[in-house]
Backbone as ProteinMPNN parsed JSONL, in Angstrom:
{"seq_chain_A": "MKLRHVAFATLYALMLSQLAEAHYCDDTNLDGGLVNQCSKDLIATLSKSVLIKGKNKSFCRALLLERFDYIKFDIDHTVGHEEANAYINNSIRGDGSGRAEDKCALFDIDNDGTVEYVLPLKLWSGAGQGCDREYFAVLAENRSHIMEGAHLNELLDINSCSLYLKPFRYSGKTYLENRKTIYFEGPGYVDLLTNVYLIDHFNRETLCTYEYHFKRR", "coords_chain_A": {"N_chain_A": [[88.559, 103.472, 8.929], [87.647, 105.798, 10.156], [86.13, 104.574, 12.169], [88.33, 103.525, 13.651], [89.56, 105.87, 14.767], [87.674, 106.968, 16.189], [87.487, 104.92, 18.176], [90.044, 105.166, 19.149], [89.884, 107.831, 20.103], [87.974, 107.521, 22.134], [89.274, 105.772, 23.839], [91.522, 107.3, 24.51], [90.19, 109.54, 25.731], [89.279, 108.119, 27.968], [91.528, 107.413, 29.128], [92.557, 109.989, 29.986], [90.517, 110.695, 31.756], [91.201, 108.951, 33.738], [93.571, 109.809, 34.387], [93.005, 112.345, 35.4], [91.921, 111.595, 37.921], [93.973, 110.539, 39.206], [96.413, 109.555, 41.665], [98.654, 110.532, 42.238], [99.474, 113.088, 43.087], [98.485, 114.896, 46.198], [96.056, 116.789, 47.466], [95.306, 117.78, 49.885], [96.456, 118.119, 53.396], [97.43, 116.676, 56.31], [96.282, 118.632, 58.128], [94.312, 119.856, 57.02], [95.026, 121.806, 55.367], [95.733, 123.703, 52.164], [97.096, 122.081, 49.441], [98.843, 122.051, 46.329], [97.301, 120.651, 43.425], [98.072, 118.188, 41.024], [98.43, 119.023, 37.638], [96.65, 117.841, 34.556], [98.636, 117.302, 32.622], [100.878, 117.339, 33.956], [100.584, 115.067, 35.438], [100.439, 113.118, 33.513], [103.07, 113.265, 32.728], [104.506, 112.398, 35.133], [103.328, 109.822, 35.131], [104.682, 108.567, 33.043], [107.314, 108.62, 34.12], [107.599, 107.318, 36.488], [108.948, 105.057, 38.389], [108.06, 101.935, 40.027], [108.471, 100.017, 42.744], [107.897, 96.893, 44.403], [106.444, 94.036, 45.96], [103.976, 93.463, 44.614], [103.222, 94.804, 42.052], [101.044, 95.655, 40.504], [99.188, 96.132, 42.495], [100.35, 98.389, 43.734], [100.505, 100.204, 41.489], [97.693, 100.5, 41.143], [97.016, 102.073, 43.406], [97.938, 104.466, 42.513], [95.951, 105.176, 40.637], [93.572, 105.21, 41.541], [91.247, 106.595, 43.656], [91.091, 107.062, 47.46], [89.803, 106.489, 50.707], [90.957, 108.993, 53.107], [91.837, 108.614, 56.574], [89.831, 110.417, 58.966], [90.744, 112.863, 61.304], [89.166, 113.68, 64.106], [88.299, 113.466, 66.608], [88.056, 114.337, 70.162], [90.786, 114.686, 72.588], [92.492, 114.273, 75.638], [95.331, 114.513, 76.175], [98.22, 115.968, 77.569], [100.202, 118.593, 76.828], [102.908, 118.513, 77.973], [103.101, 115.707, 78.362], [103.101, 114.862, 75.946], [105.16, 116.154, 74.517], [107.291, 114.991, 75.744], [107.239, 112.444, 75.148], [107.587, 112.737, 72.225], [110.167, 113.942, 72.24], [111.762, 111.784, 73.136], [111.995, 110.409, 70.738], [113.547, 111.564, 69.15], [116.872, 111.915, 68.033], [119.135, 113.547, 69.436], [118.776, 117.418, 69.715], [115.638, 118.839, 69.676], [112.15, 119.295, 68.92], [108.61, 119.283, 69.177], [105.034, 118.606, 68.649], [101.635, 117.555, 69.507], [98.817, 116.879, 67.779], [95.652, 118.459, 67.811], [93.301, 116.86, 67.551], [92.211, 113.146, 67.55], [91.734, 110.121, 66.184], [89.816, 107.248, 65.524], [90.43, 103.96, 64.64], [91.326, 100.98, 62.96], [94.522, 100.481, 63.029], [96.297, 98.666, 62.878], [95.319, 96.468, 61.461], [94.378, 94.213, 62.845], [91.754, 93.712, 63.736], [90.721, 95.044, 65.745], [89.822, 98.266, 66.777], [91.74, 101.436, 67.495], [92.591, 104.282, 69.332], [94.116, 106.978, 67.71], [96.839, 109.274, 67.639], [97.939, 111.871, 65.781], [101.449, 112.997, 65.716], [103.822, 115.459, 65.491], [107.344, 116.274, 64.782], [110.311, 117.948, 64.899], [113.615, 118.708, 64.125], [116.939, 120.452, 64.379], [119.133, 119.451, 64.41], [122.257, 118.493, 62.725], [121.731, 117.877, 59.378], [119.132, 118.593, 59.791], [115.758, 117.579, 60.594], [112.563, 116.181, 60.161], [109.331, 114.917, 61.103], [106.131, 113.304, 60.676], [104.219, 111.441, 62.432], [102.605, 108.777, 64.315], [100.955, 107.845, 67.433], [99.525, 105.378, 69.778], [96.892, 105.749, 71.734], [95.561, 105.538, 75.024], [92.259, 103.971, 76.119], [90.616, 105.724, 77.239], [91.612, 108.095, 75.908], [93.551, 109.783, 77.323], [96.118, 109.5, 77.823], [99.388, 108.626, 76.075], [100.008, 105.409, 75.003], [102.661, 104.363, 76.548], [105.544, 102.218, 75.629], [104.171, 100.396, 74.088], [104.154, 98.018, 71.773], [102.972, 98.6, 69.338], [103.253, 101.313, 68.979], [106.015, 101.44, 68.853], [106.257, 100.278, 66.258], [105.055, 102.395, 64.658], [106.686, 104.533, 65.121], [108.68, 105.374, 62.829], [112.008, 105.518, 62.04], [112.901, 107.844, 60.482], [113.876, 110.735, 58.643], [112.089, 113.375, 57.076], [109.456, 112.225, 56.713], [106.249, 111.687, 56.487], [103.514, 110.512, 57.455], [100.354, 109.355, 56.487], [97.287, 107.926, 57.102], [95.123, 105.59, 55.19], [92.147, 104.183, 54.127], [91.804, 101.23, 52.096], [90.276, 98.712, 50.069], [89.335, 97.129, 52.333], [91.357, 97.51, 54.332], [93.832, 99.167, 56.299], [96.214, 101.397, 55.495], [99.464, 103.317, 55.336], [100.399, 106.249, 54.083], [103.425, 107.902, 52.542], [104.689, 110.957, 51.652], [106.613, 113.329, 49.482], [107.546, 116.635, 48.915], [107.724, 118.497, 46.085], [109.017, 120.815, 43.725], [107.407, 122.224, 40.839], [107.37, 123.886, 37.799], [104.601, 125.852, 37.16], [102.262, 124.451, 38.516], [103.587, 124.567, 41.006], [104.482, 123.709, 44.277], [104.052, 120.382, 44.911], [102.816, 117.517, 46.445], [104.248, 114.407, 46.076], [103.415, 111.041, 45.917], [105.363, 108.636, 47.739], [105.885, 106.505, 49.33], [104.138, 103.418, 50.441], [103.026, 101.875, 53.472], [102.248, 98.888, 55.208], [100.782, 97.884, 58.399], [100.556, 95.112, 59.783], [99.182, 93.332, 62.132], [101.94, 92.452, 64.103], [103.803, 93.355, 62.519], [105.537, 95.598, 60.493], [105.378, 96.561, 56.968], [106.866, 97.697, 53.995], [105.05, 98.12, 51.495], [104.921, 99.554, 48.916], [107.119, 101.406, 46.752], [107.877, 104.496, 45.293], [109.384, 105.844, 42.701], [110.529, 108.847, 41.072], [111.685, 109.756, 37.762], [112.678, 111.997, 36.123], [113.165, 115.024, 34.124], [113.386, 118.442, 35.177], [112.506, 121.696, 34.682]], "CA_chain_A": [[89.556, 104.406, 9.418], [86.847, 106.542, 11.351], [85.928, 103.839, 13.555], [89.47, 103.357, 14.486], [89.747, 107.022, 15.162], [86.518, 107.034, 17.243], [87.887, 104.175, 19.195], [91.166, 105.907, 19.787], [89.348, 109.074, 20.772], [87.551, 106.893, 23.203], [90.341, 105.33, 24.614], [92.272, 108.781, 24.863], [89.378, 110.309, 26.736], [89.236, 107.473, 29.22], [92.874, 107.647, 29.737], [92.704, 111.345, 30.575], [89.701, 110.846, 32.822], [91.765, 108.287, 34.811], [94.571, 110.432, 34.9], [92.588, 113.249, 36.213], [91.685, 111.09, 39.171], [95.173, 109.772, 39.651], [96.652, 109.868, 43.073], [100.041, 110.889, 42.446], [99.699, 114.192, 43.928], [97.724, 115.067, 47.189], [95.786, 118.267, 47.431], [94.967, 118.243, 51.222], [97.333, 117.617, 54.175], [96.701, 116.399, 57.717], [95.841, 119.608, 58.787], [93.262, 120.245, 56.039], [95.711, 122.816, 54.344], [95.879, 123.326, 50.6], [98.605, 121.764, 48.705], [98.536, 122.346, 44.85], [96.999, 119.474, 42.615], [98.77, 118.059, 39.631], [97.695, 119.169, 36.315], [96.692, 116.583, 33.599], [99.952, 117.344, 31.788], [102.048, 116.884, 34.861], [100.214, 113.691, 35.76], [100.948, 112.273, 32.389], [104.517, 113.149, 32.809], [104.712, 111.498, 36.209], [102.941, 108.51, 34.775], [105.69, 107.921, 32.369], [108.49, 108.813, 34.73], [107.696, 106.861, 37.787], [109.567, 103.714, 38.901], [107.408, 101.359, 41.011], [109.066, 98.897, 43.428], [107.169, 96.309, 45.497], [106.252, 92.702, 45.497], [102.76, 93.473, 44.076], [103.289, 96.095, 41.34], [99.621, 95.913, 40.196], [98.359, 96.854, 43.583], [101.026, 99.619, 43.891], [100.085, 101.074, 40.435], [96.179, 100.705, 41.325], [97.023, 103.225, 44.214], [98.062, 105.719, 41.972], [95.148, 105.515, 39.571], [92.407, 105.103, 42.186], [90.975, 107.315, 45.019], [90.871, 106.068, 48.636], [89.287, 107.441, 51.874], [91.891, 109.219, 54.212], [91.224, 108.811, 58.075], [89.541, 111.817, 59.543], [90.913, 112.869, 62.754], [87.982, 114.595, 64.421], [87.913, 113.178, 68.042], [88.775, 115.243, 71.183], [91.529, 113.969, 73.529], [93.17, 115.179, 76.796], [96.82, 114.322, 76.243], [98.707, 117.115, 77.949], [101.494, 119.21, 76.088], [104.006, 118.104, 78.585], [103.2, 114.4, 78.045], [103.293, 114.674, 74.442], [106.497, 116.731, 74.257], [108.144, 114.037, 76.472], [107.162, 111.243, 74.223], [108.145, 113.052, 70.899], [111.465, 113.987, 72.527], [112.372, 110.322, 73.319], [111.906, 109.721, 69.496], [114.441, 112.508, 68.415], [118.24, 111.717, 68.216], [119.645, 114.899, 69.384], [117.959, 118.294, 70.024], [114.316, 118.964, 68.706], [110.701, 119.822, 69.533], [107.398, 118.619, 68.433], [103.641, 118.829, 69.362], [100.603, 116.54, 69.222], [97.628, 117.565, 67.163], [94.523, 118.564, 68.842], [92.18, 115.761, 67.443], [92.552, 111.997, 67.274], [90.894, 109.343, 65.456], [89.496, 105.747, 66.023], [90.385, 103.112, 63.557], [92.24, 99.718, 63.073], [95.59, 100.97, 62.358], [97.406, 97.705, 62.487], [94.596, 95.49, 60.879], [94.166, 93.07, 63.796], [90.208, 93.624, 63.83], [90.481, 96.0, 66.854], [90.209, 99.822, 66.69], [92.582, 102.079, 68.35], [92.614, 105.735, 69.269], [95.393, 107.163, 67.326], [97.06, 110.48, 67.793], [99.034, 112.327, 65.246], [102.239, 113.672, 66.303], [104.939, 116.27, 64.612], [108.442, 116.649, 65.444], [111.298, 118.623, 64.152], [114.978, 118.726, 64.757], [117.732, 121.213, 63.754], [120.545, 118.702, 64.488], [122.961, 117.863, 61.493], [121.066, 118.695, 58.174], [117.83, 118.845, 60.054], [114.974, 116.558, 60.361], [111.173, 116.356, 60.467], [108.579, 113.845, 60.973], [104.913, 113.329, 61.148], [103.813, 110.208, 62.607], [101.417, 108.718, 65.21], [100.899, 107.211, 68.731], [98.276, 104.962, 70.163], [96.296, 106.319, 73.05], [94.774, 104.655, 76.022], [91.033, 103.837, 75.636], [90.049, 107.135, 77.799], [92.217, 109.169, 75.262], [94.069, 110.751, 78.211], [97.637, 109.533, 77.647], [99.949, 107.709, 75.291], [100.481, 104.02, 75.44], [104.081, 104.007, 76.707], [106.223, 101.023, 75.62], [103.427, 99.567, 73.259], [104.879, 97.678, 70.482], [102.482, 99.227, 68.041], [103.732, 102.667, 68.853], [107.347, 101.329, 68.236], [106.119, 100.219, 64.647], [104.505, 103.644, 64.007], [107.861, 105.489, 65.167], [109.603, 104.997, 61.808], [113.043, 106.431, 62.206], [113.178, 108.49, 59.036], [113.632, 112.102, 58.339], [111.334, 113.806, 55.929], [108.414, 111.243, 56.939], [104.91, 112.405, 56.662], [102.702, 109.485, 57.298], [98.895, 109.69, 56.356], [96.527, 106.674, 57.05], [94.03, 105.689, 54.54], [91.552, 102.824, 53.885], [91.567, 100.669, 50.775], [90.051, 97.549, 50.116], [89.177, 96.724, 53.583], [92.604, 97.553, 55.063], [94.411, 100.671, 56.613], [97.619, 101.532, 54.955], [100.063, 104.485, 55.633], [101.353, 106.558, 52.808], [104.253, 108.992, 52.717], [104.762, 111.893, 50.328], [107.523, 114.405, 49.388], [107.068, 117.889, 48.385], [108.733, 118.878, 44.932], [108.57, 122.083, 42.967], [107.307, 122.141, 39.476], [106.879, 125.198, 37.097], [103.177, 126.045, 36.813], [101.496, 124.17, 39.678], [104.132, 125.035, 42.117], [104.791, 122.803, 45.202], [103.231, 119.306, 44.976], [103.018, 116.364, 47.463], [103.987, 113.206, 45.411], [103.247, 109.827, 46.746], [106.695, 107.875, 47.629], [105.863, 105.174, 50.03], [102.998, 102.984, 51.11], [103.275, 100.84, 54.415], [101.018, 98.212, 55.93], [101.137, 97.366, 59.616], [99.622, 93.904, 60.006], [99.39, 92.65, 63.71], [103.096, 92.895, 64.818], [104.864, 93.464, 61.482], [105.517, 96.75, 59.517], [105.961, 96.299, 55.795], [107.08, 98.686, 52.948], [104.604, 97.453, 50.152], [105.223, 100.123, 47.59], [107.933, 102.55, 46.8], [107.788, 105.336, 43.984], [110.747, 106.921, 42.38], [110.285, 109.586, 39.831], [112.97, 109.928, 37.021], [112.487, 113.032, 35.057], [113.996, 116.403, 34.343], [112.452, 119.599, 35.768], [113.191, 122.924, 34.434]], "C_chain_A": [[88.783, 105.15, 10.528], [86.516, 105.754, 12.598], [87.169, 103.474, 14.328], [89.92, 104.763, 15.199], [88.804, 107.234, 16.367], [87.004, 106.187, 18.43], [89.198, 104.57, 19.823], [90.778, 106.939, 20.592], [88.812, 108.681, 21.974], [88.268, 106.57, 24.284], [91.074, 106.472, 25.225], [91.497, 109.558, 26.105], [89.236, 109.646, 27.936], [90.647, 107.5, 29.877], [93.049, 109.1, 30.424], [91.805, 111.502, 31.909], [90.38, 109.918, 33.966], [92.927, 109.191, 35.391], [94.286, 111.663, 35.811], [92.262, 113.079, 37.656], [92.879, 110.409, 39.918], [95.696, 110.335, 40.967], [98.012, 110.304, 43.368], [100.256, 112.018, 43.273], [98.497, 114.357, 44.774], [97.242, 116.426, 47.29], [95.244, 118.688, 48.934], [96.243, 117.619, 52.121], [96.491, 117.205, 55.487], [96.036, 117.467, 58.37], [94.456, 120.293, 58.136], [93.864, 121.488, 55.287], [95.775, 122.488, 52.962], [97.092, 122.928, 50.302], [98.073, 121.621, 47.218], [98.36, 120.886, 44.139], [97.944, 119.335, 41.466], [97.97, 118.306, 38.489], [97.557, 117.783, 35.554], [97.973, 116.247, 33.009], [100.974, 116.813, 32.908], [101.783, 115.439, 35.338], [100.708, 112.681, 34.679], [102.379, 112.172, 32.354], [105.106, 112.192, 33.862], [104.534, 109.941, 35.828], [104.14, 107.525, 33.898], [107.245, 107.952, 32.979], [108.602, 107.923, 36.053], [108.162, 105.349, 37.705], [108.851, 103.166, 40.093], [108.047, 100.046, 41.464], [108.021, 98.277, 44.347], [106.813, 94.772, 44.88], [105.056, 92.565, 44.754], [102.664, 94.662, 43.245], [101.943, 96.526, 40.968], [98.855, 96.558, 41.27], [99.086, 98.153, 43.802], [100.475, 100.659, 42.712], [98.497, 101.438, 40.591], [96.126, 101.891, 42.383], [97.246, 104.37, 43.757], [96.998, 106.08, 41.03], [93.931, 105.468, 40.208], [92.466, 106.043, 43.369], [90.736, 106.43, 46.225], [90.555, 107.03, 49.795], [90.467, 107.519, 52.895], [90.943, 109.119, 55.511], [90.905, 110.146, 58.454], [89.926, 111.799, 61.096], [90.051, 114.098, 63.384], [87.514, 114.101, 65.902], [88.654, 113.796, 69.076], [89.869, 114.324, 72.088], [92.242, 114.654, 74.574], [94.533, 114.901, 77.16], [97.344, 115.822, 76.533], [99.955, 117.198, 77.088], [102.616, 118.68, 76.698], [104.27, 116.63, 78.252], [103.744, 114.154, 76.613], [104.601, 115.031, 73.995], [107.5, 115.608, 74.83], [108.367, 112.862, 75.478], [107.926, 111.384, 72.854], [109.712, 113.127, 71.226], [112.14, 112.725, 72.659], [112.58, 109.685, 71.957], [113.015, 110.397, 68.701], [115.901, 112.03, 68.995], [118.729, 113.15, 68.345], [118.676, 116.17, 69.736], [116.725, 118.396, 69.077], [113.475, 119.208, 69.606], [109.808, 119.328, 68.647], [106.254, 119.178, 69.253], [102.7, 117.652, 68.776], [99.452, 117.473, 68.515], [96.501, 117.634, 68.057], [93.304, 117.419, 68.653], [93.1, 114.458, 67.194], [91.655, 111.239, 66.367], [90.834, 107.845, 65.837], [89.358, 105.076, 64.862], [91.32, 102.012, 63.73], [93.467, 99.995, 62.475], [96.453, 99.822, 61.986], [96.669, 96.506, 61.927], [94.407, 94.136, 61.518], [92.477, 92.857, 64.093], [89.907, 94.404, 65.225], [90.925, 97.545, 66.608], [91.01, 100.295, 67.676], [92.241, 103.499, 68.232], [93.946, 106.235, 68.784], [95.615, 108.761, 67.354], [98.329, 110.981, 66.804], [100.183, 113.129, 65.952], [103.262, 114.386, 65.219], [106.147, 116.557, 65.448], [109.511, 117.257, 64.356], [112.676, 119.039, 64.78], [116.009, 119.582, 63.919], [118.934, 120.588, 63.716], [120.996, 118.091, 63.197], [122.191, 118.618, 60.391], [119.518, 118.918, 58.604], [116.782, 117.727, 59.792], [113.401, 116.736, 60.815], [110.4, 115.207, 60.275], [106.933, 113.959, 61.395], [104.489, 111.964, 61.31], [102.68, 109.905, 63.71], [101.766, 107.956, 66.442], [99.7, 106.72, 69.062], [97.938, 105.399, 71.341], [95.481, 105.22, 73.87], [93.327, 104.928, 75.676], [90.318, 105.247, 76.141], [90.652, 108.257, 77.091], [92.891, 110.197, 76.226], [95.599, 110.671, 78.363], [98.099, 108.548, 76.577], [100.322, 106.529, 75.795], [101.886, 103.874, 75.428], [104.529, 102.618, 76.324], [105.303, 100.04, 74.666], [104.06, 99.266, 72.105], [104.347, 98.286, 69.17], [102.961, 100.578, 67.873], [105.307, 102.468, 68.305], [107.379, 100.998, 66.605], [105.728, 101.542, 63.982], [105.735, 104.669, 64.022], [108.776, 105.201, 64.257], [110.743, 105.984, 61.821], [113.838, 106.949, 60.997], [113.052, 109.783, 59.084], [112.735, 112.316, 57.091], [110.19, 112.766, 55.792], [107.176, 112.04, 57.293], [103.746, 111.463, 56.493], [101.166, 110.09, 57.335], [98.195, 108.376, 56.256], [95.401, 106.839, 56.11], [93.618, 104.207, 54.476], [91.378, 102.623, 52.418], [91.443, 99.219, 50.767], [89.98, 96.633, 51.154], [90.162, 96.821, 54.713], [93.072, 98.92, 55.358], [95.736, 100.316, 56.191], [98.206, 103.127, 55.291], [100.928, 104.83, 54.445], [102.274, 107.822, 53.341], [104.514, 109.615, 51.438], [106.03, 112.911, 50.489], [107.195, 115.424, 48.588], [108.187, 118.119, 47.156], [108.032, 119.862, 44.009], [108.402, 121.82, 41.621], [106.808, 123.454, 38.916], [105.374, 124.978, 36.82], [102.404, 125.772, 37.967], [102.18, 124.332, 40.941], [104.656, 123.719, 42.991], [103.591, 121.661, 45.177], [103.674, 118.198, 45.766], [103.0, 114.937, 46.449], [104.207, 112.036, 46.284], [104.78, 109.03, 46.437], [106.6, 106.596, 48.203], [104.451, 104.569, 50.597], [103.418, 101.775, 52.008], [101.929, 100.173, 54.839], [101.655, 97.768, 57.323], [99.971, 96.271, 59.804], [100.116, 93.166, 61.417], [100.695, 93.3, 64.147], [104.204, 93.154, 63.901], [104.59, 94.765, 60.819], [106.168, 96.399, 58.194], [105.921, 97.458, 54.882], [106.393, 97.992, 51.734], [104.904, 98.106, 48.971], [106.373, 101.249, 47.648], [107.974, 103.388, 45.269], [108.844, 106.051, 43.776], [110.339, 107.569, 41.069], [111.593, 110.15, 38.948], [112.527, 110.968, 35.989], [113.285, 114.579, 35.182], [112.999, 117.7, 34.456], [113.371, 120.797, 35.464], [113.647, 123.932, 35.686]], "O_chain_A": [[89.196, 105.141, 11.687], [86.599, 106.155, 13.759], [87.098, 103.151, 15.513], [90.64, 104.692, 16.195], [89.236, 107.658, 17.439], [86.951, 106.65, 19.57], [89.401, 104.288, 21.004], [91.242, 107.034, 21.728], [89.077, 109.377, 22.954], [88.044, 106.933, 25.438], [91.197, 106.53, 26.448], [92.007, 110.033, 27.12], [89.076, 110.305, 28.963], [90.789, 107.607, 31.095], [93.738, 109.192, 31.439], [92.13, 112.175, 32.887], [90.072, 110.177, 35.129], [93.183, 109.297, 36.591], [95.022, 112.012, 36.734], [92.268, 113.989, 38.485], [92.781, 109.842, 41.007], [95.424, 111.485, 41.311], [98.468, 110.432, 44.504], [101.139, 111.99, 44.13], [97.429, 114.022, 44.261], [98.106, 117.297, 47.189], [94.802, 119.819, 49.132], [96.956, 116.74, 51.636], [95.283, 117.346, 55.674], [95.181, 117.177, 59.207], [93.729, 121.1, 58.715], [93.094, 122.151, 54.591], [95.854, 121.338, 52.529], [98.097, 123.381, 50.852], [96.975, 121.118, 46.98], [99.236, 120.034, 44.294], [98.541, 120.31, 41.009], [96.852, 117.798, 38.394], [98.211, 116.786, 35.857], [98.368, 115.087, 32.895], [101.787, 115.921, 32.663], [102.728, 114.697, 35.606], [101.275, 111.62, 34.939], [102.924, 111.128, 31.996], [105.983, 111.365, 33.61], [105.327, 109.042, 36.109], [104.41, 106.328, 34.002], [108.196, 107.411, 32.415], [109.689, 107.85, 36.625], [107.645, 104.572, 36.902], [108.944, 103.787, 41.152], [108.157, 99.093, 40.692], [107.305, 99.016, 45.022], [106.882, 94.421, 43.702], [104.97, 91.496, 44.149], [102.007, 95.594, 43.709], [101.658, 97.717, 41.094], [97.994, 97.407, 41.041], [98.352, 99.101, 44.083], [100.07, 101.785, 43.002], [98.075, 102.531, 40.214], [95.202, 102.693, 42.249], [96.871, 105.364, 44.38], [97.025, 107.22, 40.565], [92.995, 105.698, 39.442], [93.506, 106.27, 43.988], [90.282, 105.29, 46.127], [90.98, 108.185, 49.831], [90.938, 106.527, 53.453], [89.747, 109.404, 55.579], [91.744, 111.023, 58.251], [89.543, 110.971, 61.922], [90.284, 115.284, 63.147], [86.377, 114.373, 66.289], [89.879, 113.831, 68.96], [89.592, 113.129, 72.185], [92.622, 115.785, 74.273], [94.913, 115.023, 78.325], [96.959, 116.766, 75.843], [100.617, 116.236, 76.696], [103.47, 118.309, 75.892], [105.392, 116.253, 77.914], [104.645, 113.385, 76.282], [105.182, 114.33, 73.166], [108.55, 115.436, 74.211], [109.461, 112.441, 75.101], [108.673, 110.527, 72.384], [110.489, 112.445, 70.557], [113.275, 112.702, 72.182], [113.198, 108.624, 71.861], [113.41, 109.869, 67.662], [116.082, 111.801, 70.191], [118.709, 113.883, 67.356], [117.576, 115.769, 70.115], [116.786, 118.086, 67.887], [113.717, 119.344, 70.806], [110.104, 118.975, 67.505], [106.346, 119.943, 70.213], [102.975, 116.969, 67.789], [99.311, 118.669, 68.767], [96.428, 116.874, 69.023], [92.496, 117.177, 69.55], [94.267, 114.48, 66.803], [90.78, 111.885, 65.791], [91.774, 107.307, 66.422], [88.459, 105.337, 64.063], [92.128, 102.095, 64.655], [93.521, 99.736, 61.272], [97.216, 99.859, 61.021], [97.326, 95.466, 61.879], [94.296, 93.097, 60.867], [92.072, 91.842, 64.659], [88.784, 94.296, 65.718], [92.056, 97.941, 66.326], [91.062, 99.673, 68.737], [91.688, 103.945, 67.226], [94.929, 105.914, 69.454], [94.656, 109.495, 67.114], [99.484, 110.591, 66.978], [99.823, 113.947, 66.799], [103.453, 113.828, 64.139], [106.069, 116.995, 66.596], [109.469, 117.015, 63.15], [112.753, 119.648, 65.847], [115.936, 119.42, 62.701], [119.833, 121.083, 63.035], [120.283, 117.283, 62.602], [122.023, 119.836, 60.463], [118.736, 119.397, 57.784], [116.938, 116.989, 58.819], [113.121, 117.421, 61.799], [110.697, 114.456, 59.346], [106.572, 114.647, 62.35], [104.389, 111.287, 60.287], [101.873, 110.8, 63.962], [102.875, 107.423, 66.487], [98.713, 107.395, 68.769], [98.873, 105.441, 72.14], [94.894, 104.249, 73.393], [93.052, 105.94, 75.032], [89.498, 105.795, 75.405], [90.358, 109.386, 77.484], [92.802, 111.395, 75.957], [96.264, 111.555, 78.903], [97.308, 107.695, 76.176], [100.901, 106.454, 76.879], [102.423, 103.333, 74.462], [103.788, 101.736, 76.758], [105.724, 98.896, 74.497], [104.524, 100.168, 71.408], [105.023, 98.461, 68.156], [103.093, 101.034, 66.737], [105.775, 103.224, 67.453], [108.279, 101.354, 65.844], [106.067, 101.757, 62.818], [105.85, 105.519, 63.14], [109.821, 104.733, 64.708], [110.513, 107.179, 61.636], [114.968, 106.647, 60.615], [112.01, 110.158, 59.621], [112.685, 111.477, 56.191], [109.969, 112.423, 54.63], [107.101, 112.871, 58.197], [103.029, 111.565, 55.497], [100.819, 111.052, 58.021], [98.508, 107.672, 55.296], [94.746, 107.881, 56.067], [94.36, 103.244, 54.675], [90.955, 103.471, 51.632], [92.276, 98.499, 51.317], [90.441, 95.497, 51.048], [89.942, 96.354, 55.831], [92.676, 99.828, 54.627], [96.307, 99.249, 56.419], [97.402, 104.041, 55.477], [101.812, 104.153, 53.92], [101.979, 108.558, 54.283], [104.565, 109.024, 50.36], [106.385, 113.244, 51.619], [106.567, 115.193, 47.556], [109.387, 117.916, 47.341], [106.866, 119.812, 43.616], [109.288, 121.132, 41.114], [105.916, 124.076, 39.493], [104.997, 123.942, 36.271], [101.839, 126.724, 38.505], [101.51, 124.261, 41.972], [105.198, 122.783, 42.403], [102.41, 121.946, 45.378], [104.872, 117.918, 45.781], [101.932, 114.439, 46.094], [105.014, 112.014, 47.213], [105.266, 108.843, 45.322], [107.152, 105.629, 47.679], [103.703, 105.339, 51.199], [104.026, 100.815, 51.535], [100.82, 100.709, 54.836], [102.814, 97.363, 57.412], [98.771, 96.51, 59.939], [101.185, 92.597, 61.639], [100.708, 94.474, 64.517], [105.37, 93.194, 64.291], [103.414, 95.042, 60.58], [107.329, 95.991, 58.176], [104.956, 98.217, 54.973], [107.097, 97.315, 50.984], [105.156, 97.429, 47.974], [106.451, 101.946, 48.66], [108.105, 102.756, 44.221], [109.251, 106.864, 44.606], [109.881, 106.927, 40.123], [112.41, 110.915, 39.462], [111.975, 110.554, 34.97], [113.837, 115.059, 36.172], [111.958, 117.81, 33.809], [114.545, 120.945, 35.804], [114.236, 124.986, 35.446]]}, "name": "protein", "num_of_chains": 1, "seq": "MKLRHVAFATLYALMLSQLAEAHYCDDTNLDGGLVNQCSKDLIATLSKSVLIKGKNKSFCRALLLERFDYIKFDIDHTVGHEEANAYINNSIRGDGSGRAEDKCALFDIDNDGTVEYVLPLKLWSGAGQGCDREYFAVLAENRSHIMEGAHLNELLDINSCSLYLKPFRYSGKTYLENRKTIYFEGPGYVDLLTNVYLIDHFNRETLCTYEYHFKRR"}
């Protein structure tokens, strides 16, 4: 009996250590600002309530339990505000505004073996129920302007509100995640992983969708 208790305690400790590293909640955003982390208790609740949809559920579940490397945006560019705003306004159906971030990054966003300069964009619109998006545009090699009409930019401009794309590297490929902010008693607002996308050459695919079914106080 004692051996069983020791084995159970070891397994339970391992499970808690995995939950402590779980990626349900993100503690940083693209701007480097602080977002509340999930507690172990909250992660345990989320792990019981999450519904995972996708062709490869084991892959989708692995993304919840493993850490991965986010792309760092730390390269200067010279895209002007007027050009960025004009590009962003073309992406909005109705009135709205937006801006480009101050830094870009160099990485293979579409997994074709060629790296691109990628610029984060933010837009918001008050039309209807309101809409805000954080997405990307590919720059020219000299980082001075956005590649207008590029098919890759069409793939990156996902027409969806409450979209907060964030690129990361995992097992040799680049993926895009999306999260939504939910309030919980205790930790406050947390960013929960909801979607994972893959851009592979000329196609964009939704690999994983996470739905959370639980009661909140």
